[in-house]
Amino acid sequence: MKIKSVEFAGAIGQLGQQPPESARGMPQVAFAGRSNVGKSSLINRLLGRTRTAIARVSQQPGKTQEINFYRVRADLGDFFLVDLPGYGFAKAPKDLQRKWEGVIDAFLTARTDLVGMVQLIDLRTGPTPDDLRNVNYLARLEIPVLFAFTKSDKLSLMKRQDQFRAAVQKLEIDPDQAIPVSAVNGDNTQQLLDTLGDLLFPAADPAAAGDEEGSDGPAREPVDEV
Ligand SMILES: Nc1nc2c(ncn2[C@@H]2O[C@H](COP(=O)(O)OP(=O)(O)OP(=O)(O)O)[C@@H](O)[C@H]2O)c(=O)[nH]1
Ligand SMILES: [Mg+2]
């Protein structure tokens, strides 16, 4: 999939607010993960906005404080990328954490146009207990999930492979559901974009036509929390 243009379309900052009007009826894919895991950075990279970021990035966890909607025009069609506030930010006050859980839960429960999620996990640490909790939560909501293991540039090739195998095992997922990525050097980000294209626009994928295997996408079973 090739991105043609992108614009900020609106945000949900409070319980009760709705997604922007322009997102209604449009396929959406949301990015979830721990604060500081690199959600906004990956979104910028996928959208080709490495020089002039559209999603704000910070070294301080807790940067994204709204559910942000980006309208994307791509060769396969128009869609929305949704940047969620991160979880697991230890310094965030408890009531703020609860507020965000409520806002995100309301959006995900009411979702009508969300076709799937990208769950980000830091490749260096692998899935944390917070990550496993979120993955189970998404499985309970029956949302199809792709896994992006971030910051792969921080590891040697050998370590990257070891960490990838360990994370896939811990998550109990098919390796095809996961991809190591780097927002810094762009490693595998085009592959992730192409996979998102298949998820967002299944009819546009000639390989999917006449698929006999009856694959119903990357939905997954809950795994044990640690
Ligand atoms: N080396 C490296 N650093 C990265 C990568 N992706 C993000 N970072 C850095 O990690 C930090 C956090 O990145 P963000 O994109 O703001 O993380 P986020 O998940 O959006 O964080 P919140 O908005 O707080 O939830 C920043 O300092 C980024 O420059 C990557 O692929 N490689
Ligand atoms: Mg962010």
XYZ file of N, CA and C and ligand atoms in Angstrom:
711
model
N 0.848 -1.196 0.000
C 0.000 0.000 0.000
C 0.887 1.251 0.000
N 0.475 2.227 -0.775
C 1.235 3.489 -0.829
C 0.384 4.636 -0.285
N 1.005 5.434 0.584
C 0.306 6.572 1.180
C 0.409 7.774 0.240
N -0.726 8.420 0.010
C -0.702 9.617 -0.850
C -0.686 10.891 -0.010
N -1.549 10.944 1.002
C -1.559 12.133 1.854
C -2.190 11.792 3.194
N -1.967 12.662 4.167
C -2.511 12.411 5.502
C -2.825 13.748 6.165
N -3.909 13.763 6.932
C -4.232 14.974 7.696
C -4.827 14.582 9.044
N -4.583 15.416 10.030
C -5.179 15.215 11.353
C -6.676 15.465 11.228
N -7.501 14.537 11.751
C -8.944 14.658 11.540
C -9.717 14.987 12.808
N -9.074 14.839 13.983
C -9.786 15.131 15.222
C -9.361 14.181 16.313
N -9.922 14.387 17.503
C -9.488 13.601 18.655
C -10.642 13.387 19.623
N -10.495 12.327 20.435
C -11.409 12.120 21.562
C -10.586 12.374 22.815
N -10.998 13.355 23.620
C -10.245 13.696 24.823
C -11.003 13.406 26.106
N -12.298 13.145 25.971
C -13.159 12.944 27.149
C -14.147 11.834 26.867
N -14.592 11.207 27.950
C -15.665 10.225 27.839
C -16.890 10.908 27.240
N -17.567 10.227 26.336
C -18.772 10.805 25.731
C -18.512 11.438 24.379
N -17.244 11.797 24.104
C -16.950 12.367 22.790
C -16.947 11.263 21.734
N -17.338 11.631 20.536
C -17.422 10.674 19.437
C -16.230 10.838 18.504
N -15.920 9.782 17.735
C -14.883 9.942 16.709
C -15.287 11.053 15.742
N -14.323 11.669 15.067
C -14.686 12.730 14.127
C -15.681 12.229 13.079
N -16.591 13.116 12.728
C -17.641 12.806 11.750
C -17.065 12.168 10.477
N -15.910 12.687 10.042
C -15.336 12.219 8.771
C -14.874 10.763 8.847
N -14.707 10.233 10.079
C -14.225 8.858 10.232
C -15.366 7.844 10.174
N -16.587 8.350 10.225
C -17.741 7.448 10.275
C -17.888 6.663 8.967
N -17.994 5.349 9.095
C -18.148 4.510 7.908
C -16.851 4.252 7.158
N -15.743 4.779 7.688
C -14.440 4.583 7.034
C -13.658 3.522 7.799
N -12.937 2.650 7.088
C -12.147 1.645 7.814
C -11.074 2.305 8.680
N -10.942 1.791 9.906
C -9.992 2.373 10.872
C -9.084 1.278 11.419
N -7.852 1.645 11.701
C -6.952 0.735 12.398
C -6.270 1.530 13.513
N -6.256 0.951 14.726
C -5.753 1.676 15.893
C -4.441 1.072 16.388
N -3.613 1.925 16.977
C -2.311 1.511 17.488
C -2.312 1.580 19.012
N -2.004 0.442 19.639
C -2.016 0.380 21.097
C -0.656 -0.074 21.602
N -0.348 0.299 22.824
C 0.902 -0.158 23.432
C 1.269 0.698 24.623
N 2.271 0.214 25.347
C 2.774 0.908 26.504
C 3.205 2.325 26.131
N 3.101 3.257 27.068
C 3.639 4.593 26.867
C 5.105 4.474 26.520
N 5.529 5.220 25.508
C 6.937 5.269 25.137
C 7.395 4.079 24.263
N 6.478 3.192 23.909
C 6.875 2.032 23.109
C 7.167 2.433 21.661
N 6.631 3.610 21.269
C 6.920 4.107 19.919
C 5.728 4.141 18.975
N 4.505 4.269 19.515
C 3.299 4.290 18.679
C 3.295 5.483 17.726
N 3.500 6.674 18.303
C 3.437 7.881 17.475
C 4.577 7.884 16.455
N 5.753 7.422 16.875
C 6.902 7.358 15.955
C 6.620 6.419 14.790
N 6.024 5.268 15.094
C 5.728 4.294 14.034
C 4.670 4.846 13.079
N 3.674 5.521 13.633
C 2.640 6.128 12.784
C 3.280 7.144 11.838
N 4.154 7.995 12.371
C 4.839 8.973 11.512
C 5.612 8.273 10.402
N 6.309 7.212 10.758
C 7.119 6.484 9.772
C 6.227 5.849 8.707
N 5.129 5.204 9.142
C 4.227 4.545 8.182
C 3.616 5.557 7.226
N 3.380 6.759 7.744
C 2.729 7.788 6.937
C 3.742 8.631 6.162
N 5.014 8.256 6.263
C 6.047 8.996 5.535
C 6.304 10.365 6.113
N 6.023 10.535 7.423
C 6.199 11.848 8.052
C 7.378 11.822 9.024
N 8.538 11.407 8.520
C 9.701 11.332 9.408
C 10.355 12.697 9.587
N 10.250 13.568 8.587
C 10.869 14.894 8.709
C 9.945 15.885 9.412
N 8.687 15.852 9.043
C 7.717 16.722 9.721
C 6.662 15.816 10.350
N 6.892 15.477 11.611
C 6.012 14.540 12.323
C 4.587 15.062 12.336
N 3.621 14.145 12.168
C 2.217 14.532 12.329
C 1.733 14.105 13.709
N 2.214 12.950 14.194
C 1.898 12.503 15.562
C 3.044 12.945 16.469
N 2.720 13.589 17.575
C 3.785 14.108 18.439
C 4.517 12.997 19.187
N 5.825 13.129 19.210
C 6.709 12.116 19.799
C 7.450 12.755 20.953
N 7.705 11.976 22.011
C 8.469 12.513 23.132
C 9.277 11.426 23.810
N 10.409 11.835 24.399
C 11.172 10.886 25.205
C 10.443 10.606 26.515
N 9.571 11.519 26.922
C 8.818 11.342 28.158
C 7.582 10.494 27.881
N 7.382 9.403 28.638
C 6.157 8.625 28.440
C 4.922 9.468 28.761
N 3.801 9.117 28.157
C 2.555 9.828 28.434
C 2.343 11.034 27.537
N 2.999 11.034 26.365
C 2.909 12.186 25.477
C 1.515 12.294 24.848
N 1.029 11.191 24.284
C -0.258 11.236 23.592
C -1.367 11.128 24.626
N -2.149 12.192 24.759
C -3.155 12.271 25.817
C -4.571 12.354 25.256
N -4.710 11.947 23.992
C -6.025 11.922 23.371
C -6.042 10.749 22.415
N -7.238 10.326 22.012
C -7.317 9.372 20.904
C -7.300 10.215 19.639
N -6.202 10.134 18.905
C -6.022 10.983 17.724
C -6.357 10.229 16.445
N -7.117 10.879 15.580
C -7.545 10.273 14.309
C -6.832 10.977 13.147
N -6.210 10.167 12.305
C -5.538 10.695 11.113
C -6.226 10.136 9.878
N -6.640 11.038 9.014
C -7.260 10.601 7.761
C -6.162 10.362 6.731
N -6.161 9.174 6.164
C -5.098 8.801 5.233
C -5.700 8.498 3.865
N -5.102 9.070 2.848
C -5.456 8.679 1.476
C -4.344 7.791 0.950
N -4.718 6.610 0.488
C -3.726 5.659 -0.009
C -4.172 5.137 -1.367
N -3.260 4.454 -2.049
C -3.609 3.952 -3.380
C -4.773 2.951 -3.328
N -4.915 2.217 -2.221
C -5.991 1.219 -2.121
C -7.324 1.829 -1.692
N -7.285 3.051 -1.122
C -8.505 3.696 -0.645
C -8.196 4.605 0.537
N -9.241 5.215 1.071
C -9.067 6.104 2.228
C -9.327 5.328 3.512
N -8.586 5.649 4.556
C -8.816 5.006 5.846
C -8.361 5.932 6.966
N -8.560 5.479 8.217
C -8.143 6.271 9.375
C -7.166 5.478 10.230
N -6.094 6.143 10.629
C -5.184 5.588 11.633
C -5.535 6.243 12.955
N -5.582 5.443 14.000
C -5.995 5.949 15.306
C -4.856 5.717 16.303
N -4.338 6.789 16.856
C -3.229 6.730 17.820
C -3.821 6.806 19.228
N -3.663 5.730 20.004
C -4.232 5.684 21.360
C -3.198 6.139 22.386
N -3.637 6.730 23.492
C -2.695 7.024 24.579
C -2.125 5.710 25.105
N -0.869 5.741 25.521
C -0.218 4.521 26.013
C -0.672 4.155 27.413
N -0.527 2.874 27.745
C -0.830 2.415 29.101
C 0.485 2.108 29.813
N 0.360 1.770 31.093
C 1.523 1.285 31.837
C 2.532 2.361 32.163
N 2.071 3.604 32.203
C 2.959 4.708 32.531
C 2.941 4.860 34.053
N 3.987 4.330 34.680
C 3.990 4.183 36.137
C 3.769 5.494 36.879
N 4.276 6.594 36.300
C 4.186 7.867 37.034
C 2.839 8.555 36.866
N 2.002 8.052 35.942
C 0.704 8.704 35.726
C -0.165 8.515 36.961
N -0.817 9.573 37.414
C -1.706 9.422 38.565
C -2.799 8.387 38.268
N -3.176 7.641 39.321
C -4.141 6.541 39.141
C -5.459 7.009 38.519
N -5.931 8.195 38.945
C -7.235 8.619 38.396
C -7.121 8.969 36.914
N -5.947 9.460 36.506
C -5.734 9.749 35.091
C -5.681 8.444 34.285
N -4.989 7.453 34.843
C -4.932 6.142 34.177
C -6.326 5.572 34.004
N -7.135 5.687 35.073
C -8.496 5.141 35.003
C -9.328 5.903 33.986
N -9.117 7.228 33.930
C -9.847 8.038 32.960
C -9.550 7.514 31.546
N -8.249 7.278 31.265
C -7.875 6.844 29.917
C -8.379 5.459 29.596
N -8.327 4.580 30.597
C -8.871 3.238 30.371
C -10.349 3.336 29.987
N -11.075 4.236 30.674
C -12.502 4.409 30.396
C -12.746 4.954 29.001
N -11.960 5.960 28.606
C -12.140 6.586 27.288
C -11.821 5.576 26.183
N -10.720 4.844 26.358
C -10.314 3.859 25.341
C -11.329 2.718 25.281
N -11.773 2.261 26.464
C -12.737 1.170 26.503
C -14.033 1.564 25.802
N -14.476 2.806 26.025
C -15.713 3.266 25.381
C -15.546 3.267 23.864
N -14.397 3.739 23.398
C -14.151 3.769 21.941
C -14.102 2.354 21.368
N -13.363 1.466 22.031
C -13.182 0.110 21.482
C -14.462 -0.711 21.578
N -15.242 -0.497 22.645
C -16.483 -1.252 22.800
C -17.516 -0.807 21.766
N -17.556 0.500 21.501
C -18.552 1.034 20.567
C -18.095 0.940 19.115
N -16.860 0.504 18.911
C -16.258 0.560 17.569
C -17.209 0.005 16.517
N -17.362 0.734 15.436
C -18.182 0.213 14.350
C -17.325 0.050 13.102
N -16.277 0.831 13.015
C -15.510 0.869 11.771
C -14.067 0.410 11.953
N -13.748 -0.069 13.177
C -12.387 -0.514 13.453
C -12.192 -1.923 12.873
N -11.260 -2.062 11.950
C -11.055 -3.388 11.350
C -9.985 -4.180 12.092
N -9.163 -3.497 12.857
C -8.144 -4.221 13.611
C -7.235 -3.278 14.358
N -6.333 -3.889 15.123
C -5.396 -3.111 15.927
C -3.975 -3.544 15.609
N -3.063 -2.604 15.794
C -1.647 -2.957 15.831
C -1.228 -2.826 17.296
N -0.821 -3.940 17.883
C -0.344 -3.935 19.260
C 1.179 -3.830 19.211
N 1.703 -2.763 19.779
C 3.152 -2.566 19.783
C 3.754 -3.126 21.065
N 4.893 -3.769 20.886
C 5.618 -4.319 22.034
C 7.097 -4.044 21.813
N 7.769 -3.561 22.831
C 9.193 -3.256 22.725
C 9.967 -4.560 22.556
N 10.705 -4.676 21.447
C 11.427 -5.921 21.162
C 12.508 -6.187 22.207
N 12.996 -5.137 22.838
C 14.087 -5.330 23.810
C 13.593 -5.996 25.084
N 12.393 -5.632 25.510
C 11.861 -6.192 26.765
C 10.956 -7.399 26.529
N 10.362 -7.466 25.313
C 9.314 -8.454 25.081
C 8.046 -8.037 25.813
N 6.988 -8.878 25.752
C 5.719 -8.487 26.360
C 5.829 -8.351 27.884
N 5.383 -7.229 28.396
C 5.357 -6.992 29.839
C 3.995 -7.472 30.367
N 3.847 -7.598 31.683
C 2.519 -7.967 32.223
C 1.422 -7.016 31.741
N 1.721 -5.717 31.629
C 0.729 -4.760 31.103
C 0.365 -5.088 29.654
N 1.378 -5.448 28.866
C 1.120 -5.814 27.468
C 0.208 -7.029 27.393
N 0.511 -8.048 28.211
C -0.304 -9.277 28.176
C -1.734 -8.989 28.603
N -1.878 -8.100 29.573
C -3.218 -7.707 30.010
C -3.972 -7.049 28.856
N -3.288 -6.165 28.126
C -3.954 -5.471 27.024
C -4.291 -6.427 25.882
N -3.367 -7.347 25.607
C -3.588 -8.328 24.547
C -4.812 -9.196 24.881
N -4.922 -9.597 26.131
C -6.088 -10.379 26.556
C -7.371 -9.583 26.439
N -7.270 -8.317 26.793
C -8.426 -7.427 26.706
C -8.895 -7.327 25.245
N -7.955 -7.146 24.320
C -8.320 -7.044 22.896
C -8.903 -8.364 22.398
N -8.361 -9.479 22.902
C -8.883 -10.793 22.499
C -10.319 -10.960 22.987
N -10.580 -10.484 24.219
C -11.951 -10.574 24.752
C -12.913 -9.754 23.901
N -12.429 -8.619 23.386
C -13.281 -7.789 22.531
C -13.365 -8.344 21.100
N -12.579 -9.402 20.865
C -12.549 -10.051 19.547
C -12.128 -9.098 18.438
N -11.115 -8.311 18.748
C -10.554 -7.405 17.745
C -9.331 -8.084 17.111
N -9.296 -8.174 15.792
C -8.109 -8.751 15.142
C -6.864 -7.919 15.466
N -5.765 -8.611 15.791
C -4.556 -7.898 16.240
C -3.341 -8.326 15.428
N -2.583 -7.338 14.992
C -1.247 -7.567 14.446
C -0.258 -7.071 15.483
N 0.906 -7.714 15.563
C 1.902 -7.310 16.546
C 3.098 -6.665 15.853
N 3.451 -5.467 16.307
C 4.669 -4.813 15.819
C 5.632 -4.741 16.991
N 6.787 -5.379 16.848
C 7.813 -5.349 17.896
C 8.759 -4.192 17.574
N 8.764 -3.196 18.439
C 9.402 -1.922 18.082
C 10.861 -1.806 18.527
N 11.510 -0.795 17.966
C 12.877 -0.389 18.311
C 13.889 -1.482 17.974
N 13.635 -2.193 16.871
C 14.525 -3.293 16.475
C 15.935 -2.783 16.182
N 16.033 -1.495 15.842
C 17.371 -0.934 15.551
C 18.286 -0.939 16.770
N 17.698 -1.096 17.952
C 18.502 -1.070 19.182
C 19.171 -2.410 19.474
N 18.865 -3.433 18.665
C 19.400 -4.773 18.933
C 20.235 -5.265 17.756
N 21.199 -6.127 18.048
C 21.960 -6.786 16.989
C 21.034 -7.766 16.273
N 21.411 -8.149 15.066
C 20.577 -9.053 14.279
C 20.282 -10.347 15.051
N 21.319 -10.874 15.709
C 21.163 -12.127 16.453
C 20.173 -11.964 17.614
N 20.351 -10.907 18.360
C 19.496 -10.627 19.519
C 18.054 -10.392 19.054
N 17.940 -9.711 17.905
C 16.628 -9.424 17.346
C 15.870 -10.736 17.092
N 16.571 -11.709 16.516
C 15.927 -12.994 16.204
C 15.548 -13.739 17.479
N 16.441 -13.716 18.455
C 16.151 -14.382 19.738
C 14.944 -13.747 20.414
N 14.945 -12.423 20.468
C 13.860 -11.703 21.133
C 12.533 -11.910 20.405
N 12.613 -11.955 19.063
C 11.398 -12.174 18.262
C 10.779 -13.532 18.614
N 11.624 -14.568 18.613
C 11.136 -15.922 18.925
C 10.534 -15.984 20.328
N 11.245 -15.372 21.280
C 10.784 -15.417 22.674
C 9.439 -14.699 22.826
N 9.295 -13.549 22.149
C 8.054 -12.768 22.281
C 6.878 -13.512 21.658
N 7.109 -14.110 20.488
C 6.049 -14.871 19.810
C 5.585 -16.028 20.699
N 6.562 -16.669 21.353
C 6.247 -17.798 22.224
C 5.435 -17.344 23.440
N 5.883 -16.247 24.039
C 5.207 -15.744 25.234
C 3.778 -15.296 24.916
N 3.599 -14.725 23.721
C 2.270 -14.250 23.329
C 1.389 -15.387 22.800
N 2.018 -16.533 22.527
C 1.308 -17.679 21.945
C 0.612 -17.294 20.651
N 1.389 -16.658 19.766
C 0.818 -16.240 18.482
C 1.580 -16.909 17.346
N 0.974 -16.825 16.164
C 1.610 -17.281 14.941
C 2.678 -16.245 14.568
N 3.899 -16.667 14.218
C 4.926 -15.682 13.843
C 4.467 -14.768 12.697
N 3.548 -15.242 11.855
C 3.057 -14.408 10.752
C 2.239 -13.214 11.232
N 1.807 -13.282 12.489
C 1.020 -12.173 13.050
C 1.904 -11.057 13.583
N 3.227 -11.274 13.582
C 4.140 -10.317 14.227
C 5.241 -9.893 13.281
N 5.715 -8.665 13.503
C 6.797 -8.156 12.661
C 7.678 -7.213 13.486
N 9.009 -7.429 13.432
C 9.885 -6.483 14.122
C 10.044 -5.237 13.251
N 9.944 -4.071 13.855
C 10.017 -2.823 13.075
C 10.929 -1.807 13.766
N 11.382 -0.861 12.964
C 12.094 0.289 13.523
C 11.561 1.557 12.891
N 11.097 2.464 13.733
C 10.648 3.765 13.240
C 11.853 4.639 12.907
N 13.024 4.273 13.442
C 14.229 5.076 13.217
C 14.818 4.807 11.833
N 14.982 3.520 11.478
C 15.572 3.251 10.157
C 14.567 2.688 9.142
N 13.311 2.558 9.556
C 12.268 2.143 8.609
C 12.236 0.650 8.324
N 13.001 -0.133 9.079
C 13.025 -1.583 8.864
C 11.623 -2.177 8.948
N 11.217 -2.893 7.900
C 9.950 -3.642 7.848
C 8.702 -2.770 7.908
N 8.854 -1.462 7.838
C 7.637 -0.643 7.960
C 6.782 -0.719 6.689
N 7.428 -0.901 5.521
C 6.618 -1.070 4.301
C 5.853 -2.396 4.361
N 6.487 -3.444 4.908
C 5.795 -4.739 5.048
C 4.572 -4.584 5.954
N 4.751 -3.860 7.055
C 3.627 -3.643 7.969
C 2.510 -2.878 7.261
N 2.895 -1.883 6.492
C 1.907 -1.093 5.752
C 1.156 -1.972 4.743
N 1.861 -2.869 4.091
C 1.211 -3.762 3.127
C 0.241 -4.712 3.834
N 0.640 -5.200 5.016
C -0.251 -6.073 5.781
C -1.494 -5.301 6.212
N -1.296 -4.049 6.613
C -2.441 -3.214 6.993
C -3.348 -2.985 5.782
N -2.744 -2.839 4.624
C -3.525 -2.674 3.387
C -4.430 -3.884 3.160
N -3.894 -5.096 3.400
C -4.697 -6.324 3.235
C -5.850 -6.356 4.232
N -5.566 -5.897 5.468
C -6.572 -5.902 6.524
C -7.667 -4.866 6.240
N -7.252 -3.689 5.776
C -8.186 -2.581 5.550
C -8.993 -2.767 4.271
N -8.342 -3.313 3.261
C -8.987 -3.414 1.940
C -8.857 -4.835 1.410
N -9.528 -5.810 2.063
C -9.348 -7.206 1.654
C -9.725 -7.447 0.195
N -10.731 -6.739 -0.290
C -11.194 -6.969 -1.660
C -10.154 -6.519 -2.678
N -9.274 -5.597 -2.247
C -8.278 -5.055 -3.181
C -7.086 -5.985 -3.334
N -7.038 -7.031 -2.504
C -5.881 -7.932 -2.519
C -6.168 -9.107 -3.447
N -5.536 -9.144 -4.618
C -5.835 -10.219 -5.565
C -5.517 -11.595 -4.993
N -4.526 -11.686 -4.090
C -4.151 -12.975 -3.501
C -5.268 -13.520 -2.616
N -6.103 -12.621 -2.073
C -7.174 -13.041 -1.165
C -8.353 -13.624 -1.935
N -8.480 -13.266 -3.209
C -9.602 -13.755 -4.007
C -9.469 -15.258 -4.185
N -10.529 -15.995 -3.868
C -10.513 -17.445 -4.017
C -9.650 -18.143 -2.991
N -9.360 -17.466 -1.887
C -8.578 -18.073 -0.806
C -9.351 -19.236 -0.203
N -8.797 -20.438 -0.330
C -9.510 -21.641 0.093
C -9.323 -21.936 1.575
N -8.348 -21.281 2.200
C -8.019 -21.651 3.577
C -9.000 -21.100 4.595
N -9.831 -20.167 4.154
C -10.850 -19.625 5.049
C -10.267 -18.884 6.231
N -9.110 -18.281 6.045
C -8.502 -17.510 7.137
C -9.393 -16.326 7.480
N -9.641 -16.131 8.746
C -10.507 -15.026 9.136
C -9.708 -13.935 9.824
N -8.476 -13.758 9.390
C -7.682 -12.649 9.894
C -6.985 -13.012 11.176
N -6.257 -12.031 11.714
C -5.385 -12.335 12.842
C -6.054 -12.286 14.212
N -7.328 -12.687 14.311
C -7.944 -12.759 15.636
C -7.220 -13.831 16.454
N -7.185 -13.688 17.753
C -6.401 -14.634 18.535
C -7.103 -14.985 19.832
N -6.645 -16.073 20.423
C -7.189 -16.536 21.692
C -6.501 -15.802 22.840
N -7.175 -15.647 23.978
C -6.495 -15.052 25.128
C -5.315 -15.918 25.576
N -4.281 -15.281 26.091
C -3.159 -16.035 26.665
C -3.099 -15.747 28.154
N -2.374 -16.581 28.884
C -2.272 -16.385 30.320
C -1.490 -15.124 30.646
N -1.961 -14.396 31.623
C -1.195 -13.246 32.097
C -0.129 -13.756 33.057
N 0.974 -13.026 33.135
C 2.019 -13.452 34.075
C 2.026 -12.521 35.284
N 15.755 3.711 18.669
C 14.438 3.867 18.478
N 13.747 4.764 19.216
C 12.426 4.893 18.984
C 11.741 4.106 18.018
N 10.432 4.437 18.053
C 10.316 5.397 18.996
N 11.503 5.679 19.568
C 11.752 6.658 20.651
O 10.968 6.287 21.787
C 10.444 7.438 22.445
C 8.916 7.357 22.538
O 8.348 7.420 21.246
P 6.816 7.806 21.000
O 6.551 7.536 19.557
O 6.505 9.166 21.508
O 6.078 6.730 21.932
P 4.504 6.547 22.208
O 4.273 5.083 22.276
O 3.697 7.310 21.211
O 4.364 7.170 23.676
P 3.048 7.818 24.393
O 2.464 8.840 23.455
O 3.606 8.393 25.629
O 2.101 6.691 24.655
C 10.958 8.641 21.644
O 12.128 9.114 22.256
C 11.257 8.056 20.267
O 12.244 8.782 19.559
C 12.514 3.161 17.244
O 12.011 2.423 16.380
N 13.848 3.088 17.529
Mg 2.313 8.806 21.441
